[in-house]
Amino acid sequence: MTLLWVKGLHLAFMVAWFAGIFYLPRLFVYHAQTESSEVSAQLKVMERRLLYFVTPFAILTLVFGLWLIFAYGSAWFAASGWMHVKLVIVALLYGYHIYCFKLLADFAHDRNRRSHKFYRVFNEVPVLALFAIILLAVLKPF
């Protein structure tokens, strides 16, 4: 029963984390497009609050994910090739999350040099990662 709770919490925190990293780059799109200092100031507040709000969800996703790996054991982990691929994608996603702090700082200090088109593409990265992670976890292809 404990394992089901751990798995449920892992999934719940993952969903909350993804909600934030789906929305944050959308705010970056709007921020890159605006020429209004008032709108820019409001977006700076929204971006900062959102990133700091979802970061604990990212951490808790990691904690409960690692708990699951240890609970299933090293033999299961060694035999789960799909999990190794999933963890590479997850590691890249954490890198994406950390990079969002750099982008946040650039906007906060009015140093953004990227266009709204860059942020539109950047916004799609977590969607692709989520699809890959879910398909790997459900299909367990290798």
JSON list of C-alpha atoms in Angstrom, two decimals:
[
{"chain": "A", "resi": 1, "resn": "MET", "atom": "CA", "xyz": [0.00, 0.00, 0.00]},
{"chain": "A", "resi": 2, "resn": "THR", "atom": "CA", "xyz": [2.87, 2.37, 0.78]},
{"chain": "A", "resi": 3, "resn": "LEU", "atom": "CA", "xyz": [4.24, 1.92, -2.72]},
{"chain": "A", "resi": 4, "resn": "LEU", "atom": "CA", "xyz": [0.92, 3.01, -4.22]},
{"chain": "A", "resi": 5, "resn": "TRP", "atom": "CA", "xyz": [0.99, 6.18, -2.10]},
{"chain": "A", "resi": 6, "resn": "VAL", "atom": "CA", "xyz": [4.54, 6.92, -3.21]},
{"chain": "A", "resi": 7, "resn": "LYS", "atom": "CA", "xyz": [3.61, 6.36, -6.86]},
{"chain": "A", "resi": 8, "resn": "GLY", "atom": "CA", "xyz": [0.49, 8.53, -6.49]},
{"chain": "A", "resi": 9, "resn": "LEU", "atom": "CA", "xyz": [2.44, 11.37, -4.88]},
{"chain": "A", "resi": 10, "resn": "HIS", "atom": "CA", "xyz": [5.15, 11.09, -7.55]},
{"chain": "A", "resi": 11, "resn": "LEU", "atom": "CA", "xyz": [2.52, 11.48, -10.27]},
{"chain": "A", "resi": 12, "resn": "ALA", "atom": "CA", "xyz": [0.64, 14.29, -8.49]},
{"chain": "A", "resi": 13, "resn": "PHE", "atom": "CA", "xyz": [3.79, 16.36, -7.97]},
{"chain": "A", "resi": 14, "resn": "MET", "atom": "CA", "xyz": [4.88, 15.67, -11.55]},
{"chain": "A", "resi": 15, "resn": "VAL", "atom": "CA", "xyz": [1.56, 16.98, -12.89]},
{"chain": "A", "resi": 16, "resn": "ALA", "atom": "CA", "xyz": [1.83, 20.13, -10.74]},
{"chain": "A", "resi": 17, "resn": "TRP", "atom": "CA", "xyz": [5.43, 20.67, -11.87]},
{"chain": "A", "resi": 18, "resn": "PHE", "atom": "CA", "xyz": [4.54, 20.27, -15.54]},
{"chain": "A", "resi": 19, "resn": "ALA", "atom": "CA", "xyz": [1.64, 22.69, -15.23]},
{"chain": "A", "resi": 20, "resn": "GLY", "atom": "CA", "xyz": [4.14, 25.33, -14.16]},
{"chain": "A", "resi": 21, "resn": "ILE", "atom": "CA", "xyz": [6.77, 24.61, -16.78]},
{"chain": "A", "resi": 22, "resn": "PHE", "atom": "CA", "xyz": [4.11, 24.59, -19.48]},
{"chain": "A", "resi": 23, "resn": "TYR", "atom": "CA", "xyz": [2.95, 28.06, -18.43]},
{"chain": "A", "resi": 24, "resn": "LEU", "atom": "CA", "xyz": [6.25, 29.77, -17.58]},
{"chain": "A", "resi": 25, "resn": "PRO", "atom": "CA", "xyz": [7.65, 29.85, -21.14]},
{"chain": "A", "resi": 26, "resn": "ARG", "atom": "CA", "xyz": [4.28, 31.19, -22.31]},
{"chain": "A", "resi": 27, "resn": "LEU", "atom": "CA", "xyz": [4.84, 34.13, -19.95]},
{"chain": "A", "resi": 28, "resn": "PHE", "atom": "CA", "xyz": [8.30, 34.50, -21.50]},
{"chain": "A", "resi": 29, "resn": "VAL", "atom": "CA", "xyz": [6.64, 34.71, -24.94]},
{"chain": "A", "resi": 30, "resn": "TYR", "atom": "CA", "xyz": [4.40, 37.55, -23.75]},
{"chain": "A", "resi": 31, "resn": "HIS", "atom": "CA", "xyz": [7.31, 39.25, -22.01]},
{"chain": "A", "resi": 32, "resn": "ALA", "atom": "CA", "xyz": [9.48, 39.12, -25.14]},
{"chain": "A", "resi": 33, "resn": "GLN", "atom": "CA", "xyz": [6.64, 40.66, -27.15]},
{"chain": "A", "resi": 34, "resn": "THR", "atom": "CA", "xyz": [5.72, 43.53, -24.85]},
{"chain": "A", "resi": 35, "resn": "GLU", "atom": "CA", "xyz": [7.02, 47.04, -25.18]},
{"chain": "A", "resi": 36, "resn": "SER", "atom": "CA", "xyz": [5.10, 48.30, -22.16]},
{"chain": "A", "resi": 37, "resn": "SER", "atom": "CA", "xyz": [7.11, 48.82, -18.99]},
{"chain": "A", "resi": 38, "resn": "GLU", "atom": "CA", "xyz": [3.99, 48.29, -16.88]},
{"chain": "A", "resi": 39, "resn": "VAL", "atom": "CA", "xyz": [3.23, 44.95, -18.53]},
{"chain": "A", "resi": 40, "resn": "SER", "atom": "CA", "xyz": [6.89, 43.97, -18.27]},
{"chain": "A", "resi": 41, "resn": "ALA", "atom": "CA", "xyz": [6.89, 44.72, -14.54]},
{"chain": "A", "resi": 42, "resn": "GLN", "atom": "CA", "xyz": [3.78, 42.62, -14.01]},
{"chain": "A", "resi": 43, "resn": "LEU", "atom": "CA", "xyz": [5.22, 39.73, -16.03]},
{"chain": "A", "resi": 44, "resn": "LYS", "atom": "CA", "xyz": [8.43, 39.82, -13.96]},
{"chain": "A", "resi": 45, "resn": "VAL", "atom": "CA", "xyz": [6.37, 39.28, -10.81]},
{"chain": "A", "resi": 46, "resn": "MET", "atom": "CA", "xyz": [4.29, 36.50, -12.37]},
{"chain": "A", "resi": 47, "resn": "GLU", "atom": "CA", "xyz": [7.33, 34.69, -13.77]},
{"chain": "A", "resi": 48, "resn": "ARG", "atom": "CA", "xyz": [9.23, 34.80, -10.48]},
{"chain": "A", "resi": 49, "resn": "ARG", "atom": "CA", "xyz": [6.26, 33.66, -8.41]},
{"chain": "A", "resi": 50, "resn": "LEU", "atom": "CA", "xyz": [5.45, 30.82, -10.79]},
{"chain": "A", "resi": 51, "resn": "LEU", "atom": "CA", "xyz": [8.99, 29.46, -11.03]},
{"chain": "A", "resi": 52, "resn": "TYR", "atom": "CA", "xyz": [9.51, 29.57, -7.27]},
{"chain": "A", "resi": 53, "resn": "PHE", "atom": "CA", "xyz": [6.07, 28.04, -6.72]},
{"chain": "A", "resi": 54, "resn": "VAL", "atom": "CA", "xyz": [6.67, 25.01, -8.98]},
{"chain": "A", "resi": 55, "resn": "THR", "atom": "CA", "xyz": [10.28, 24.34, -7.99]},
{"chain": "A", "resi": 56, "resn": "PRO", "atom": "CA", "xyz": [9.27, 22.45, -4.81]},
{"chain": "A", "resi": 57, "resn": "PHE", "atom": "CA", "xyz": [7.03, 20.26, -7.00]},
{"chain": "A", "resi": 58, "resn": "ALA", "atom": "CA", "xyz": [10.06, 19.44, -9.16]},
{"chain": "A", "resi": 59, "resn": "ILE", "atom": "CA", "xyz": [12.04, 18.51, -6.06]},
{"chain": "A", "resi": 60, "resn": "LEU", "atom": "CA", "xyz": [9.22, 16.37, -4.65]},
{"chain": "A", "resi": 61, "resn": "THR", "atom": "CA", "xyz": [8.79, 14.65, -8.02]},
{"chain": "A", "resi": 62, "resn": "LEU", "atom": "CA", "xyz": [12.46, 13.69, -7.82]},
{"chain": "A", "resi": 63, "resn": "VAL", "atom": "CA", "xyz": [12.23, 12.55, -4.20]},
{"chain": "A", "resi": 64, "resn": "PHE", "atom": "CA", "xyz": [9.25, 10.26, -4.79]},
{"chain": "A", "resi": 65, "resn": "GLY", "atom": "CA", "xyz": [10.68, 9.02, -8.11]},
{"chain": "A", "resi": 66, "resn": "LEU", "atom": "CA", "xyz": [13.92, 8.00, -6.43]},
{"chain": "A", "resi": 67, "resn": "TRP", "atom": "CA", "xyz": [11.92, 6.38, -3.64]},
{"chain": "A", "resi": 68, "resn": "LEU", "atom": "CA", "xyz": [10.13, 4.27, -6.25]},
{"chain": "A", "resi": 69, "resn": "ILE", "atom": "CA", "xyz": [13.38, 3.22, -7.91]},
{"chain": "A", "resi": 70, "resn": "PHE", "atom": "CA", "xyz": [14.84, 2.13, -4.56]},
{"chain": "A", "resi": 71, "resn": "ALA", "atom": "CA", "xyz": [11.60, 0.38, -3.58]},
{"chain": "A", "resi": 72, "resn": "TYR", "atom": "CA", "xyz": [11.54, -1.67, -6.79]},
{"chain": "A", "resi": 73, "resn": "GLY", "atom": "CA", "xyz": [15.18, -2.61, -6.29]},
{"chain": "A", "resi": 74, "resn": "SER", "atom": "CA", "xyz": [18.42, -2.78, -8.19]},
{"chain": "A", "resi": 75, "resn": "ALA", "atom": "CA", "xyz": [17.53, -5.97, -10.11]},
{"chain": "A", "resi": 76, "resn": "TRP", "atom": "CA", "xyz": [14.38, -4.35, -11.49]},
{"chain": "A", "resi": 77, "resn": "PHE", "atom": "CA", "xyz": [16.29, -1.16, -12.31]},
{"chain": "A", "resi": 78, "resn": "ALA", "atom": "CA", "xyz": [19.07, -3.03, -14.12]},
{"chain": "A", "resi": 79, "resn": "ALA", "atom": "CA", "xyz": [16.51, -4.91, -16.24]},
{"chain": "A", "resi": 80, "resn": "SER", "atom": "CA", "xyz": [14.48, -1.78, -17.12]},
{"chain": "A", "resi": 81, "resn": "GLY", "atom": "CA", "xyz": [16.18, -0.25, -20.14]},
{"chain": "A", "resi": 82, "resn": "TRP", "atom": "CA", "xyz": [13.22, 2.02, -20.72]},
{"chain": "A", "resi": 83, "resn": "MET", "atom": "CA", "xyz": [13.78, 3.54, -17.27]},
{"chain": "A", "resi": 84, "resn": "HIS", "atom": "CA", "xyz": [17.34, 4.50, -18.16]},
{"chain": "A", "resi": 85, "resn": "VAL", "atom": "CA", "xyz": [16.09, 6.38, -21.24]},
{"chain": "A", "resi": 86, "resn": "LYS", "atom": "CA", "xyz": [13.33, 7.97, -19.17]},
{"chain": "A", "resi": 87, "resn": "LEU", "atom": "CA", "xyz": [15.85, 9.15, -16.58]},
{"chain": "A", "resi": 88, "resn": "VAL", "atom": "CA", "xyz": [18.00, 10.77, -19.28]},
{"chain": "A", "resi": 89, "resn": "ILE", "atom": "CA", "xyz": [14.95, 12.70, -20.48]},
{"chain": "A", "resi": 90, "resn": "VAL", "atom": "CA", "xyz": [14.07, 13.62, -16.90]},
{"chain": "A", "resi": 91, "resn": "ALA", "atom": "CA", "xyz": [17.65, 14.84, -16.29]},
{"chain": "A", "resi": 92, "resn": "LEU", "atom": "CA", "xyz": [17.37, 17.03, -19.40]},
{"chain": "A", "resi": 93, "resn": "LEU", "atom": "CA", "xyz": [14.06, 18.33, -18.09]},
{"chain": "A", "resi": 94, "resn": "TYR", "atom": "CA", "xyz": [15.70, 19.33, -14.80]},
{"chain": "A", "resi": 95, "resn": "GLY", "atom": "CA", "xyz": [18.33, 21.12, -16.87]},
{"chain": "A", "resi": 96, "resn": "TYR", "atom": "CA", "xyz": [15.49, 22.91, -18.68]},
{"chain": "A", "resi": 97, "resn": "HIS", "atom": "CA", "xyz": [14.00, 23.89, -15.33]},
{"chain": "A", "resi": 98, "resn": "ILE", "atom": "CA", "xyz": [17.35, 25.26, -14.11]},
{"chain": "A", "resi": 99, "resn": "TYR", "atom": "CA", "xyz": [17.81, 27.15, -17.39]},
{"chain": "A", "resi": 100, "resn": "CYS", "atom": "CA", "xyz": [14.46, 28.84, -16.71]},
{"chain": "A", "resi": 101, "resn": "PHE", "atom": "CA", "xyz": [16.11, 30.50, -13.69]},
{"chain": "A", "resi": 102, "resn": "LYS", "atom": "CA", "xyz": [18.71, 32.00, -16.03]},
{"chain": "A", "resi": 103, "resn": "LEU", "atom": "CA", "xyz": [15.98, 33.25, -18.37]},
{"chain": "A", "resi": 104, "resn": "LEU", "atom": "CA", "xyz": [14.07, 34.63, -15.39]},
{"chain": "A", "resi": 105, "resn": "ALA", "atom": "CA", "xyz": [17.15, 36.58, -14.32]},
{"chain": "A", "resi": 106, "resn": "ASP", "atom": "CA", "xyz": [17.63, 37.90, -17.86]},
{"chain": "A", "resi": 107, "resn": "PHE", "atom": "CA", "xyz": [14.08, 39.24, -17.93]},
{"chain": "A", "resi": 108, "resn": "ALA", "atom": "CA", "xyz": [14.33, 40.57, -14.36]},
{"chain": "A", "resi": 109, "resn": "HIS", "atom": "CA", "xyz": [17.40, 42.62, -15.31]},
{"chain": "A", "resi": 110, "resn": "ASP", "atom": "CA", "xyz": [16.07, 43.60, -18.77]},
{"chain": "A", "resi": 111, "resn": "ARG", "atom": "CA", "xyz": [18.78, 41.54, -20.49]},
{"chain": "A", "resi": 112, "resn": "ASN", "atom": "CA", "xyz": [16.59, 39.34, -22.67]},
{"chain": "A", "resi": 113, "resn": "ARG", "atom": "CA", "xyz": [17.93, 39.19, -26.22]},
{"chain": "A", "resi": 114, "resn": "ARG", "atom": "CA", "xyz": [15.74, 36.40, -27.54]},
{"chain": "A", "resi": 115, "resn": "SER", "atom": "CA", "xyz": [12.61, 36.80, -29.63]},
{"chain": "A", "resi": 116, "resn": "HIS", "atom": "CA", "xyz": [9.12, 35.62, -28.81]},
{"chain": "A", "resi": 117, "resn": "LYS", "atom": "CA", "xyz": [9.62, 32.98, -31.55]},
{"chain": "A", "resi": 118, "resn": "PHE", "atom": "CA", "xyz": [12.47, 31.41, -29.56]},
{"chain": "A", "resi": 119, "resn": "TYR", "atom": "CA", "xyz": [10.22, 31.19, -26.50]},
{"chain": "A", "resi": 120, "resn": "ARG", "atom": "CA", "xyz": [7.39, 29.67, -28.55]},
{"chain": "A", "resi": 121, "resn": "VAL", "atom": "CA", "xyz": [9.70, 26.82, -29.56]},
{"chain": "A", "resi": 122, "resn": "PHE", "atom": "CA", "xyz": [11.20, 26.66, -26.06]},
{"chain": "A", "resi": 123, "resn": "ASN", "atom": "CA", "xyz": [7.64, 26.27, -24.74]},
{"chain": "A", "resi": 124, "resn": "GLU", "atom": "CA", "xyz": [7.22, 22.99, -26.63]},
{"chain": "A", "resi": 125, "resn": "VAL", "atom": "CA", "xyz": [10.21, 21.20, -25.06]},
{"chain": "A", "resi": 126, "resn": "PRO", "atom": "CA", "xyz": [8.41, 20.04, -21.88]},
{"chain": "A", "resi": 127, "resn": "VAL", "atom": "CA", "xyz": [5.44, 18.84, -23.95]},
{"chain": "A", "resi": 128, "resn": "LEU", "atom": "CA", "xyz": [7.70, 16.58, -26.02]},
{"chain": "A", "resi": 129, "resn": "ALA", "atom": "CA", "xyz": [9.48, 15.40, -22.88]},
{"chain": "A", "resi": 130, "resn": "LEU", "atom": "CA", "xyz": [6.18, 14.56, -21.19]},
{"chain": "A", "resi": 131, "resn": "PHE", "atom": "CA", "xyz": [4.97, 12.54, -24.19]},
{"chain": "A", "resi": 132, "resn": "ALA", "atom": "CA", "xyz": [8.23, 10.58, -24.26]},
{"chain": "A", "resi": 133, "resn": "ILE", "atom": "CA", "xyz": [8.21, 9.96, -20.50]},
{"chain": "A", "resi": 134, "resn": "ILE", "atom": "CA", "xyz": [4.61, 8.76, -20.45]},
{"chain": "A", "resi": 135, "resn": "LEU", "atom": "CA", "xyz": [5.05, 6.50, -23.48]},
{"chain": "A", "resi": 136, "resn": "LEU", "atom": "CA", "xyz": [8.20, 4.97, -22.00]},
{"chain": "A", "resi": 137, "resn": "ALA", "atom": "CA", "xyz": [6.53, 4.38, -18.62]},
{"chain": "A", "resi": 138, "resn": "VAL", "atom": "CA", "xyz": [3.38, 2.87, -20.10]},
{"chain": "A", "resi": 139, "resn": "LEU", "atom": "CA", "xyz": [4.79, 0.88, -23.03]},
{"chain": "A", "resi": 140, "resn": "LYS", "atom": "CA", "xyz": [8.09, -0.17, -21.42]},
{"chain": "A", "resi": 141, "resn": "PRO", "atom": "CA", "xyz": [9.48, -0.86, -24.90]},
{"chain": "A", "resi": 142, "resn": "PHE", "atom": "CA", "xyz": [12.81, -2.35, -23.76]}
]
